Amino acid sequence: MCGIIGYNGFRDADKVLIKGLKRLEYRGYDSAGICVIDKKLKIYKDTGEISKLEKNIPSFKGDIGIGHTRWATHGAVNKINAHPQLSDDKKIAVIHNGIIENFKILKEDLKNKGIKFKSQTDTEVIANLIKYNYKGNLENAVYSSIKKIKGSYAIAAVCEDEPDKIVGARNESPLIIGVGDNENFLASDITAILKFTNRVIYLNDGEMCVIAKDEVTVFDEKKKKLDRQEQMINWNFKDAEKSGFPHFMLKEIYDQPDTINQVLRGRVSEINRNIEFNENVEDLLKNGVDSINIVACGTSYYSGLVAKYHIEQFTKTPVIVEFSSEYRYFGTKNKNSLVIGITQSGETADTLGALREAKKSGCRTLVVTNVTGSTATRISDAYILTQSGPEIGVAATKTFTAQILVLFLIALKIGVNKNEIGPGELYKHILDLKELSRIVREVLENSNKILDIAYLLKNAKSIFYIGRGVNYPLALEGALKLKEISYIHAEGFAAGELKHGPFALLTKITPVIAIVTKDSTYDKMITSIGEVKARGPQVISIADEDDIEIEKYADFVIRFPSNTRHLSFIPIIVILQLIAYHVADMKHCSIDKPRNLAKSVTVE
Ligand code: F6R
C-alpha cells in the first residue's frame, strides 16, 4: 500500500527522500510527495510516478523531511489528496499509511472547533488533530492524538516549530527505524533505507518514536521509554537493483536458481539425511499435528493450495486452505489445529487478522514469510523465512517459488515425524532437491521458445490454464500472473471441471495452456486436452522433455527437464512466470507496477 520515509541527518533530505520513494513505489503509486523543513515546511506533491515528481520538484534546502507514495483509500487521486497533509495553520505535516475508521466523527468535531479542511483524506484529520493537541511538544501532541484515533496507521509527523525531529507512530501498519551514524530514518519498508543503512529497530503496535539526528527514542503505549536493540538486516542493496534486466520481475524470475539454494541452505542436509528447521519450528511440526489450516491471500493462497497436495500426500494429515479474509471471520478455529500463515510481506492485513484470530482461539501458528522482523513473524509462535531477498516487482515470482519449496520441506518433515516417510524415501527427496537449482537454471537458459508462445498469446482476449492435482493450483497462479501484468483475462481450472461449465466459454480463439506431468494424472489430462481440442482452441502444453506422446495432442509444447519427479511444480511455475512476463512485455505493459495493484496490502 502506501510507502513512508522520513530522514533526519546531514544529507540533502529531498534527495534521500526521493531515493527512498523510488524504492517504495512498488507499495502504491497513484501520487507522491515530500516535505522538507527549511525554516518553513516546504512541500511538493504530484500525481503519477515518482520519476515525474523528481523531474519537477524544486530543490529544497534542508536535512530533515518526510516523503510518501500513495495508494488511495480515502479520496480521489489528485494533488490535494496526496501526502504530506498539512494542518490548517501549515505548521504540522503528516504522512500516513492505513485507514482511520473514526475519521468522519473526528473531522466533524474539528470542523466545529473552527478547523478548515482542504482534502478528502483521513490523513488531514490526523494533521489537524495533532495541531489541536499541540502545546509546544510534538511527541506529546502525537501521543494525545493517537489515543483518539481508531483504525490502522503508520504515521510520520514534522512540525515547523521543532525542526529537529520526526515523530512516528504505528498500529497495524508497518513502520521501522533505520539507524545510521549522525543520521536516522523512518520507513514503512526496509528497501527504502537499505542504500543508507541495514541497522533497524522494529516498532510494535501502539508504539511511538522520536527520530533526532543523533538519537532515536522509542515509547510504549503509555509513553514510557523503551530500550530497543537494533537488528542487522542481511539483505544487500544490490539485491534491490535491476542488475541490467529491463524489469525487476524478469530479474526476480532469473534470481530463482539462487533463491532455491537459499531456501535449501541449512535446511536440507545431505550428510545428516534430514530436513532441519530451528527449534521453535521443529517443536510445532512435531507435536500432534492432527490437522492443518493454511491462511493466505492471492499468490500466497495458491502456495497454500500447492502445499495442501504435498502435505496430504506425504503425511495423511487433512489440510484446509482458506483466504485469510474468509478464515478471519468464518473459518473453523480448531485449537488442535496448526495454522500456517503464508505471506511474502509479513504485513498483509487480512493474513495478520486471520493469524490473530487463530491465536485467540488457542491454535498454534506458524508463518512462512520473506521479511525478517515483519509483523507476521512477531505475532506467530514460530516462523520460517523464505530468504529470497527483496522482491520489488509487484507480481510475486521468486517468493512464490520459495514459499512452495519451504512448504514442501514442511510436508516432508511432518511426513518423517509421522513415520509416513521412511529414511530411504527421504534421502531420495533430498537428492532430488539438490538438483533443483540446476534444473531451474536449465529452464531459464532454454526459454527462447516461450517468446514464440508469448507472441501467439499476446492478442488473446481470454486464456484458460488447466491442470490436475498439484498442477491445478499452478494453473491458478499462472493465470493470476498473466492477468495481473498483461491485463488479459485468464482463468485457471481443474482440468476435470471444464465440462461442468467453463466449456461454455471455449471458442476457437481461447488458447488453453495445459500442464501435463508424467504421473497418475497423465491419461486424464490427455483426455481433457482432447475434449478441449474438439471445441476448436489451440492447446499449448507444458510437458516433460521425455514425453513424446504429447506432440500428438497439443499444438505447441514447452518442455521442462525430465526426472524431476515430485519437484516438477518448480520448473513449471518458472515457465508460467516467463509466459506472463513475455506476453506483458510484448504488450508494453507496466510490468513491475501493474495498474491498481500494490505489493503489500496493509489495509483490510
Ligand atoms: C500477486 C501477489 C499478491 C500477493 C497477495 C498477498 O502476484 O503478489 O496476490 O500474493 O497480496 O501478499 P503477501 O504474500 O505479502 O501476504
XYZ file of C-alpha atoms and ligand atoms in Angstrom:
620
model
C 0.000 0.000 0.000
C 1.342 3.467 0.759
C 5.053 3.898 1.386
C 6.572 6.096 4.069
C 10.061 7.503 4.517
C 11.477 10.008 6.961
C 15.035 11.348 7.125
C 16.925 13.363 9.742
C 20.688 13.699 9.212
C 23.379 15.559 7.319
C 22.478 14.853 3.682
C 20.085 16.791 1.430
C 16.789 15.461 2.688
C 14.969 15.889 -0.654
C 17.466 13.586 -2.405
C 17.306 10.906 0.291
C 13.501 11.044 0.304
C 13.201 10.736 -3.478
C 15.645 7.801 -3.497
C 13.613 6.124 -0.770
C 10.319 6.808 -2.527
C 11.625 5.206 -5.709
C 12.270 2.053 -3.705
C 8.798 2.285 -2.172
C 6.923 2.962 -5.363
C 6.020 -0.710 -5.611
C 3.893 -0.377 -2.482
C 1.497 2.074 -4.099
C 1.952 4.848 -6.591
C -1.007 6.912 -7.629
C 0.592 10.058 -6.201
C 3.544 11.065 -4.058
C 5.006 13.983 -2.160
C 7.696 15.207 0.199
C 8.023 17.822 2.914
C 11.420 19.268 3.872
C 11.941 21.642 6.785
C 13.818 24.706 5.564
C 12.762 27.189 8.265
C 9.218 26.663 6.994
C 7.619 23.386 5.848
C 8.343 23.124 2.116
C 6.007 20.706 0.368
C 5.886 19.358 -3.150
C 3.460 16.679 -4.332
C 2.024 15.377 -7.559
C 0.005 12.561 -9.082
C 1.687 9.793 -11.069
C 5.041 8.112 -10.747
C 7.985 9.253 -8.623
C 10.038 9.960 -11.743
C 7.536 12.744 -12.574
C 7.819 14.151 -9.055
C 11.595 14.012 -9.264
C 11.690 15.832 -12.606
C 9.569 18.760 -11.469
C 10.477 19.144 -7.836
C 12.195 22.437 -6.831
C 15.446 21.939 -4.966
C 14.736 22.208 -1.256
C 17.457 23.058 1.249
C 17.174 21.106 4.462
C 18.403 17.941 6.094
C 15.167 16.736 7.664
C 11.940 15.697 5.960
C 9.260 13.128 5.223
C 8.031 11.540 1.975
C 5.134 9.354 0.866
C 3.834 7.328 -2.074
C 0.076 6.999 -2.003
C -2.297 4.219 -2.959
C -5.651 5.922 -2.497
C -8.065 4.682 0.164
C -9.876 7.884 1.212
C -10.402 10.457 -1.522
C -9.720 10.620 -5.238
C -6.267 10.531 -6.769
C -5.225 14.185 -7.095
C -2.608 16.606 -5.785
C -4.782 17.832 -2.931
C -5.280 14.340 -1.540
C -1.610 13.369 -1.974
C 0.552 13.301 1.168
C 2.055 15.027 3.099
C -1.102 16.610 4.501
C -0.817 19.893 6.382
C -2.653 21.202 9.418
C -4.720 24.275 8.605
C -2.067 26.623 10.077
C 0.518 24.886 7.805
C 2.790 24.155 10.766
C 2.388 20.398 11.006
C 2.827 17.912 8.141
C 1.811 14.274 8.312
C 2.207 11.215 6.102
C 0.147 8.141 6.811
C -0.394 4.577 5.726
C -3.580 2.880 6.887
C -7.229 3.705 7.438
C -8.654 5.807 10.252
C -12.058 4.296 10.892
C -13.468 7.143 13.004
C -12.145 9.932 10.771
C -15.602 11.327 9.916
C -16.518 11.884 13.587
C -13.088 13.390 14.302
C -13.371 15.629 11.239
C -16.800 16.936 12.267
C -15.528 17.583 15.747
C -12.520 19.535 14.444
C -14.692 21.467 11.986
C -16.915 22.502 14.891
C -13.780 23.841 16.542
C -13.203 26.061 13.502
C -10.610 23.983 11.652
C -10.833 24.157 7.867
C -10.146 21.127 5.638
C -8.953 21.061 2.050
C -8.705 17.362 1.173
C -10.933 14.303 1.459
C -8.245 12.320 3.292
C -8.290 10.853 6.764
C -4.633 11.957 6.989
C -5.549 15.654 7.029
C -7.688 14.849 10.067
C -4.604 13.436 11.830
C -2.550 16.555 10.957
C -5.235 18.820 12.408
C -5.777 16.635 15.443
C -2.054 16.916 16.200
C -2.220 20.679 15.699
C -5.213 20.848 18.039
C -3.301 18.921 20.704
C -0.025 20.799 20.146
C 1.271 22.715 23.150
C 4.925 23.102 22.241
C 5.954 19.421 22.116
C 5.300 17.310 19.026
C 5.581 13.873 20.629
C 3.059 14.829 23.302
C 0.676 16.097 20.623
C 1.077 12.919 18.537
C 0.596 10.813 21.673
C -2.664 12.597 22.613
C -3.876 12.323 19.012
C -3.290 8.609 18.520
C -5.274 7.969 21.678
C -8.301 9.407 19.832
C -7.738 7.521 16.572
C -9.358 4.171 15.789
C -8.008 2.107 12.927
C -4.708 1.206 11.369
C -1.885 3.648 10.881
C 1.788 4.186 10.421
C 2.400 7.912 10.610
C 5.292 10.318 10.495
C 4.835 13.930 11.568
C 7.040 17.031 11.496
C 6.445 20.470 12.968
C 7.791 23.817 11.814
C 8.371 24.956 15.389
C 10.501 21.878 16.229
C 12.669 21.444 13.148
C 14.989 18.887 14.756
C 12.713 15.832 14.990
C 10.322 13.486 13.245
C 7.713 11.703 15.330
C 6.447 8.292 14.181
C 3.689 6.007 15.469
C 2.253 2.686 14.387
C -0.778 0.499 14.814
C -1.363 -2.452 12.464
C 0.724 -0.863 9.694
C 4.455 -1.435 9.297
C 6.979 1.155 10.465
C 10.681 0.699 11.092
C 13.501 2.923 12.257
C 16.749 2.898 10.291
C 19.777 3.679 12.434
C 22.804 5.422 10.915
C 25.788 7.490 12.095
C 24.588 11.035 12.724
C 21.540 10.280 10.628
C 18.405 8.286 11.255
C 15.483 7.126 9.157
C 11.880 6.103 9.442
C 10.286 3.874 6.812
C 7.439 1.536 6.054
C 9.819 -0.831 4.371
C 13.461 -1.857 4.661
C 14.087 -1.416 0.926
C 13.563 2.372 1.275
C 16.610 2.793 3.506
C 18.793 -0.149 2.504
C 21.072 2.118 0.462
C 21.985 4.010 3.647
C 21.819 1.509 6.489
C 20.981 -2.078 7.349
C 20.595 -1.436 11.091
C 16.925 -1.343 12.021
C 14.598 -1.161 15.010
C 11.079 -2.522 14.569
C 8.179 -0.655 16.119
C 5.300 -2.668 17.563
C 1.618 -1.764 17.517
C 0.827 1.101 19.855
C 4.437 2.327 19.969
C 5.781 5.747 19.062
C 9.248 7.053 18.244
C 11.163 10.286 18.015
C 13.819 10.476 15.313
C 16.556 13.030 16.029
C 19.805 13.264 14.026
C 21.936 11.524 16.610
C 19.385 9.606 18.630
C 16.201 7.588 18.318
C 13.779 7.124 21.195
C 11.006 4.545 21.315
C 7.992 4.825 23.629
C 5.397 2.242 24.574
C 1.666 2.901 24.531
C 1.878 4.544 27.950
C 4.674 6.798 26.702
C 7.281 5.029 28.785
C 10.757 4.987 27.168
C 11.764 1.557 25.868
C 15.220 0.111 25.468
C 15.162 -1.299 21.946
C 18.060 -3.177 20.385
C 18.828 -2.656 16.711
C 18.907 -5.643 14.383
C 21.086 -6.189 11.320
C 19.311 -6.955 8.058
C 21.261 -9.263 5.782
C 19.626 -8.021 2.581
C 22.038 -6.421 0.203
C 21.342 -3.102 -1.507
C 22.400 -4.694 -4.817
C 19.538 -7.202 -4.411
C 17.123 -4.306 -4.782
C 18.654 -3.210 -8.122
C 17.690 -4.397 -11.605
C 21.244 -5.646 -12.410
C 20.851 -4.971 -16.135
C 17.434 -6.610 -16.527
C 14.726 -4.441 -18.128
C 12.303 -5.160 -15.279
C 12.542 -6.253 -11.656
C 10.124 -9.072 -12.440
C 12.456 -10.611 -15.025
C 15.431 -10.182 -12.712
C 13.486 -11.865 -9.929
C 12.493 -14.759 -12.219
C 16.179 -15.198 -13.076
C 17.143 -14.976 -9.380
C 15.364 -18.282 -8.790
C 18.263 -20.745 -9.016
C 19.842 -18.744 -6.167
C 16.536 -18.446 -4.330
C 16.272 -22.235 -4.339
C 19.783 -22.606 -2.916
C 18.953 -20.064 -0.231
C 15.804 -21.949 0.776
C 17.609 -25.281 0.965
C 20.773 -23.984 2.653
C 20.928 -25.078 6.269
C 17.605 -26.894 5.979
C 18.278 -29.844 3.711
C 21.222 -31.816 4.952
C 22.648 -34.486 2.688
C 25.121 -35.512 5.410
C 22.520 -35.890 8.158
C 19.986 -37.110 5.588
C 17.449 -34.865 7.206
C 15.295 -31.736 6.887
C 16.175 -29.303 9.662
C 14.399 -26.203 10.953
C 15.044 -24.103 14.030
C 13.895 -25.437 17.382
C 10.626 -23.465 17.560
C 9.558 -24.719 14.155
C 10.658 -28.299 14.882
C 8.531 -28.266 18.053
C 5.466 -27.054 16.183
C 5.859 -29.698 13.484
C 6.470 -32.491 15.968
C 3.672 -32.132 18.448
C 0.388 -33.671 17.445
C -0.213 -32.093 14.055
C -3.634 -33.663 13.508
C -4.983 -31.105 11.093
C -3.662 -28.028 9.366
C -5.316 -24.791 8.321
C -3.478 -22.617 5.842
C -4.403 -18.934 5.604
C -3.108 -16.575 2.911
C -4.121 -14.168 0.130
C -3.525 -14.016 -3.621
C -0.419 -15.774 -4.831
C 0.410 -16.861 -1.278
C -3.020 -18.534 -1.145
C -2.073 -20.531 -4.238
C 1.139 -21.564 -2.442
C -1.140 -22.913 0.252
C -3.095 -24.920 -2.322
C 0.142 -26.385 -3.711
C 1.190 -27.284 -0.168
C -2.140 -28.984 0.530
C -1.350 -31.584 -2.146
C 2.107 -32.255 -0.739
C 1.161 -32.303 2.926
C -1.815 -34.580 2.389
C 0.205 -36.869 0.132
C 3.230 -37.176 2.425
C 1.608 -37.006 5.837
C -2.026 -38.129 5.511
C -2.912 -35.007 7.521
C -6.010 -33.125 6.354
C -5.327 -29.576 5.209
C -7.866 -26.795 4.765
C -6.680 -23.782 2.768
C -8.666 -20.592 3.190
C -8.402 -16.988 2.095
C -7.293 -15.051 5.170
C -10.173 -12.624 4.682
C -12.660 -15.512 4.949
C -10.962 -17.570 7.662
C -10.698 -14.484 9.822
C -14.473 -14.172 10.136
C -15.886 -17.562 9.195
C -13.231 -20.306 9.349
C -13.487 -23.073 11.909
C -10.833 -22.442 14.527
C -9.972 -25.802 15.969
C -7.444 -25.379 18.742
C -5.784 -28.689 17.960
C -5.015 -27.491 14.506
C -1.746 -25.991 13.349
C -2.434 -22.745 11.467
C 0.130 -21.845 8.815
C 0.045 -18.256 7.559
C 1.788 -17.625 4.244
C 2.691 -14.034 3.479
C 5.575 -12.714 1.412
C 5.482 -9.271 3.029
C 4.503 -10.411 6.508
C 2.286 -7.330 6.614
C -0.895 -8.274 4.723
C -3.705 -7.019 6.955
C -6.077 -9.907 6.169
C -3.462 -12.547 6.972
C -2.395 -10.794 10.175
C -6.083 -10.640 11.151
C -6.529 -14.360 10.437
C -3.418 -15.261 12.468
C -4.576 -13.138 15.401
C -7.994 -14.828 15.334
C -6.315 -18.252 15.216
C -4.146 -17.374 18.217
C -7.123 -16.046 20.135
C -8.804 -19.421 19.646
C -5.782 -21.223 21.051
C -4.363 -22.556 17.764
C -0.614 -22.850 17.276
C 0.587 -20.589 14.487
C 3.478 -20.874 12.062
C 4.321 -18.219 9.486
C 6.139 -18.547 6.172
C 7.352 -15.107 5.131
C 10.138 -13.309 3.308
C 10.554 -10.371 5.650
C 12.619 -10.558 8.836
C 11.030 -8.637 11.672
C 7.704 -8.256 9.849
C 4.556 -8.186 11.960
C 3.659 -11.763 10.998
C 6.926 -13.030 12.486
C 6.174 -11.255 15.727
C 2.606 -12.432 16.269
C 3.131 -16.121 15.496
C 4.569 -18.951 17.598
C 7.290 -19.615 15.038
C 8.260 -18.527 11.556
C 10.284 -19.706 8.584
C 11.971 -17.153 6.348
C 11.905 -17.764 2.612
C 15.276 -15.977 2.346
C 14.658 -14.662 -1.161
C 16.000 -11.127 -0.704
C 13.798 -8.143 -1.540
C 11.132 -8.663 -4.197
C 10.346 -5.367 -5.894
C 8.130 -6.427 -8.825
C 4.519 -6.231 -7.653
C 3.782 -9.659 -9.127
C 5.276 -12.259 -6.814
C 7.638 -14.685 -8.552
C 10.732 -15.819 -6.650
C 8.943 -15.569 -3.326
C 6.160 -17.863 -4.585
C 8.780 -20.420 -5.607
C 10.470 -20.061 -2.226
C 7.150 -20.448 -0.403
C 6.127 -23.643 -2.202
C 9.588 -25.065 -1.634
C 9.602 -24.236 2.085
C 6.134 -25.775 2.360
C 7.360 -28.873 0.516
C 10.086 -29.203 3.169
C 7.455 -28.806 5.895
C 5.424 -31.586 4.257
C 8.474 -33.875 4.228
C 9.293 -33.041 7.849
C 5.788 -33.797 9.124
C 5.790 -36.957 6.978
C 9.007 -38.098 8.682
C 7.683 -37.161 12.140
C 4.564 -39.231 11.494
C 6.535 -42.161 10.094
C 4.772 -41.791 6.769
C 8.134 -41.189 5.065
C 10.974 -43.609 5.745
C 14.705 -42.731 5.698
C 15.225 -44.178 2.201
C 12.406 -42.159 0.667
C 13.523 -39.008 2.466
C 17.044 -39.424 1.132
C 15.706 -39.720 -2.432
C 13.829 -36.444 -1.928
C 16.964 -34.812 -0.566
C 18.970 -35.869 -3.627
C 16.218 -34.557 -5.926
C 16.138 -31.240 -4.048
C 19.873 -30.835 -4.537
C 19.327 -30.939 -8.335
C 16.575 -28.340 -8.337
C 18.610 -25.186 -8.748
C 20.395 -26.658 -11.785
C 17.063 -27.723 -13.322
C 15.644 -24.197 -13.000
C 18.825 -22.741 -14.483
C 18.333 -25.088 -17.457
C 14.733 -23.921 -17.883
C 15.879 -20.291 -17.896
C 18.702 -20.956 -20.338
C 16.377 -22.736 -22.772
C 13.449 -20.375 -22.567
C 13.566 -18.920 -26.115
C 10.563 -20.931 -27.227
C 8.466 -19.130 -24.620
C 8.917 -15.927 -26.644
C 7.202 -17.585 -29.630
C 4.374 -18.787 -27.429
C 4.014 -15.311 -25.895
C 3.764 -13.863 -29.411
C 0.954 -16.292 -30.119
C -0.905 -15.353 -26.927
C -0.458 -11.601 -26.820
C -3.627 -10.697 -28.713
C -5.890 -13.219 -26.980
C -8.888 -11.812 -25.129
C -9.115 -14.740 -22.773
C -6.795 -17.634 -21.884
C -7.540 -20.818 -19.934
C -4.967 -22.640 -17.801
C -5.703 -26.247 -16.853
C -4.061 -28.880 -14.655
C -4.824 -31.719 -12.284
C -3.516 -32.457 -8.799
C -0.757 -30.097 -7.801
C -0.808 -28.667 -11.330
C -4.257 -27.204 -10.668
C -3.050 -24.500 -8.231
C -0.161 -23.888 -10.624
C -2.773 -23.232 -13.322
C -4.466 -20.759 -10.974
C -1.182 -18.991 -10.272
C -0.173 -18.964 -13.971
C -3.498 -17.312 -14.811
C -3.192 -14.791 -11.969
C 0.310 -13.815 -13.086
C -0.874 -13.267 -16.651
C -3.924 -11.197 -15.761
C -2.045 -9.061 -13.229
C 0.636 -7.847 -15.571
C -0.775 -8.222 -19.107
C -4.434 -7.354 -18.325
C -5.575 -10.331 -20.425
C -8.467 -12.185 -18.877
C -7.189 -15.568 -17.709
C -8.655 -18.343 -15.575
C -7.166 -21.440 -14.042
C -9.279 -24.598 -13.876
C -9.003 -28.106 -12.516
C -8.984 -29.909 -15.874
C -11.765 -32.276 -14.807
C -14.073 -29.323 -14.121
C -14.118 -27.866 -17.631
C -17.064 -29.954 -18.712
C -19.092 -28.770 -15.724
C -19.483 -25.230 -17.025
C -16.371 -23.443 -18.306
C -16.619 -25.266 -21.655
C -19.381 -22.790 -22.498
C -16.713 -20.083 -22.741
C -14.358 -22.017 -25.018
C -14.114 -20.827 -28.602
C -11.501 -21.182 -31.335
C -9.863 -18.001 -30.127
C -9.449 -19.061 -26.479
C -5.957 -20.551 -26.150
C -5.634 -23.207 -23.464
C -2.425 -23.823 -21.550
C -2.384 -27.401 -20.285
C 0.104 -28.527 -17.633
C 0.865 -32.208 -18.159
C 3.123 -34.293 -15.939
C 4.013 -37.968 -16.242
C 2.225 -39.185 -13.146
C -1.156 -40.617 -12.225
C -2.911 -37.606 -13.789
C -1.345 -38.064 -17.256
C -4.049 -40.074 -19.045
C -6.832 -37.901 -17.685
C -5.003 -34.773 -18.849
C -4.703 -36.214 -22.341
C -8.470 -36.826 -22.297
C -9.089 -33.228 -21.184
C -6.841 -31.896 -23.952
C -8.834 -33.971 -26.459
C -12.089 -32.505 -25.148
C -10.688 -29.000 -25.456
C -9.349 -29.548 -28.981
C -12.734 -30.853 -30.104
C -14.111 -27.368 -29.392
C -11.542 -25.593 -31.524
C -8.986 -23.835 -29.264
C -5.232 -24.144 -29.694
C -3.570 -26.055 -26.884
C -0.152 -25.162 -25.548
C 1.171 -27.856 -23.317
C 3.848 -27.610 -20.651
C 5.308 -31.095 -20.526
C 8.228 -33.285 -19.575
C 11.179 -33.475 -22.009
C 10.686 -37.244 -22.302
C 7.015 -37.009 -23.152
C 6.964 -37.842 -26.871
C 3.249 -38.691 -26.905
C 2.142 -35.167 -26.038
C 3.073 -33.888 -29.522
C 0.102 -35.861 -30.877
C -2.383 -33.916 -28.783
C -1.082 -30.398 -28.195
C -0.435 -27.743 -30.859
C 2.682 -26.432 -29.112
C 4.805 -27.881 -26.333
C 7.085 -26.114 -23.851
C 9.422 -28.604 -22.202
C 10.860 -28.879 -18.733
C 13.723 -31.248 -17.815
C 12.689 -34.840 -17.156
C 13.236 -36.845 -13.964
C 12.113 -34.014 -11.715
C 9.755 -36.493 -10.001
C 7.840 -34.754 -7.192
C 9.548 -31.449 -7.932
C 8.155 -30.693 -11.396
C 6.000 -27.959 -9.817
C 9.082 -25.740 -9.558
C 10.254 -25.695 -13.219
C 6.601 -25.480 -14.308
C 5.960 -22.340 -12.284
C 9.082 -20.721 -13.732
C 7.747 -21.405 -17.248
C 4.345 -19.930 -16.326
C 6.012 -16.812 -14.919
C 8.040 -16.377 -18.119
C 4.911 -16.735 -20.286
C 3.169 -13.992 -18.284
C 6.252 -11.764 -18.375
C 6.868 -12.020 -22.130
C 3.192 -11.525 -23.042
C 3.071 -8.390 -20.857
C 6.380 -7.166 -22.277
C 5.157 -7.587 -25.859
C 2.063 -5.586 -24.905
C 4.279 -2.843 -23.400
C 2.524 -3.105 -20.049
C 3.772 -1.594 -16.826
C 5.187 -4.914 -15.657
C 6.711 -4.021 -12.312
C 3.866 -1.729 -11.323
C 0.606 -3.048 -12.749
C -2.345 -0.696 -12.564
C -4.461 -0.658 -9.386
C -2.175 -3.075 -7.530
C 0.187 -2.648 -4.614
C 2.874 -5.006 -3.381
C 1.827 -5.116 0.200
C -1.838 -4.769 1.120
C -1.724 -3.411 4.644
C -5.394 -2.437 4.867
C -8.353 -4.782 5.103
C 0.317 -11.463 -6.792
C 0.641 -11.035 -5.455
C -0.461 -10.910 -4.469
C 0.047 -11.289 -3.069
C -1.039 -11.028 -2.009
C -0.584 -11.453 -0.628
O 1.427 -11.538 -7.614
O 1.770 -10.776 -5.165
O -1.565 -11.672 -4.827
O 0.403 -12.633 -3.075
O -1.361 -9.663 -1.985
O 0.577 -10.780 -0.243
P 1.528 -11.367 0.882
O 2.100 -12.627 0.355
O 2.550 -10.298 1.102
O 0.674 -11.604 2.082
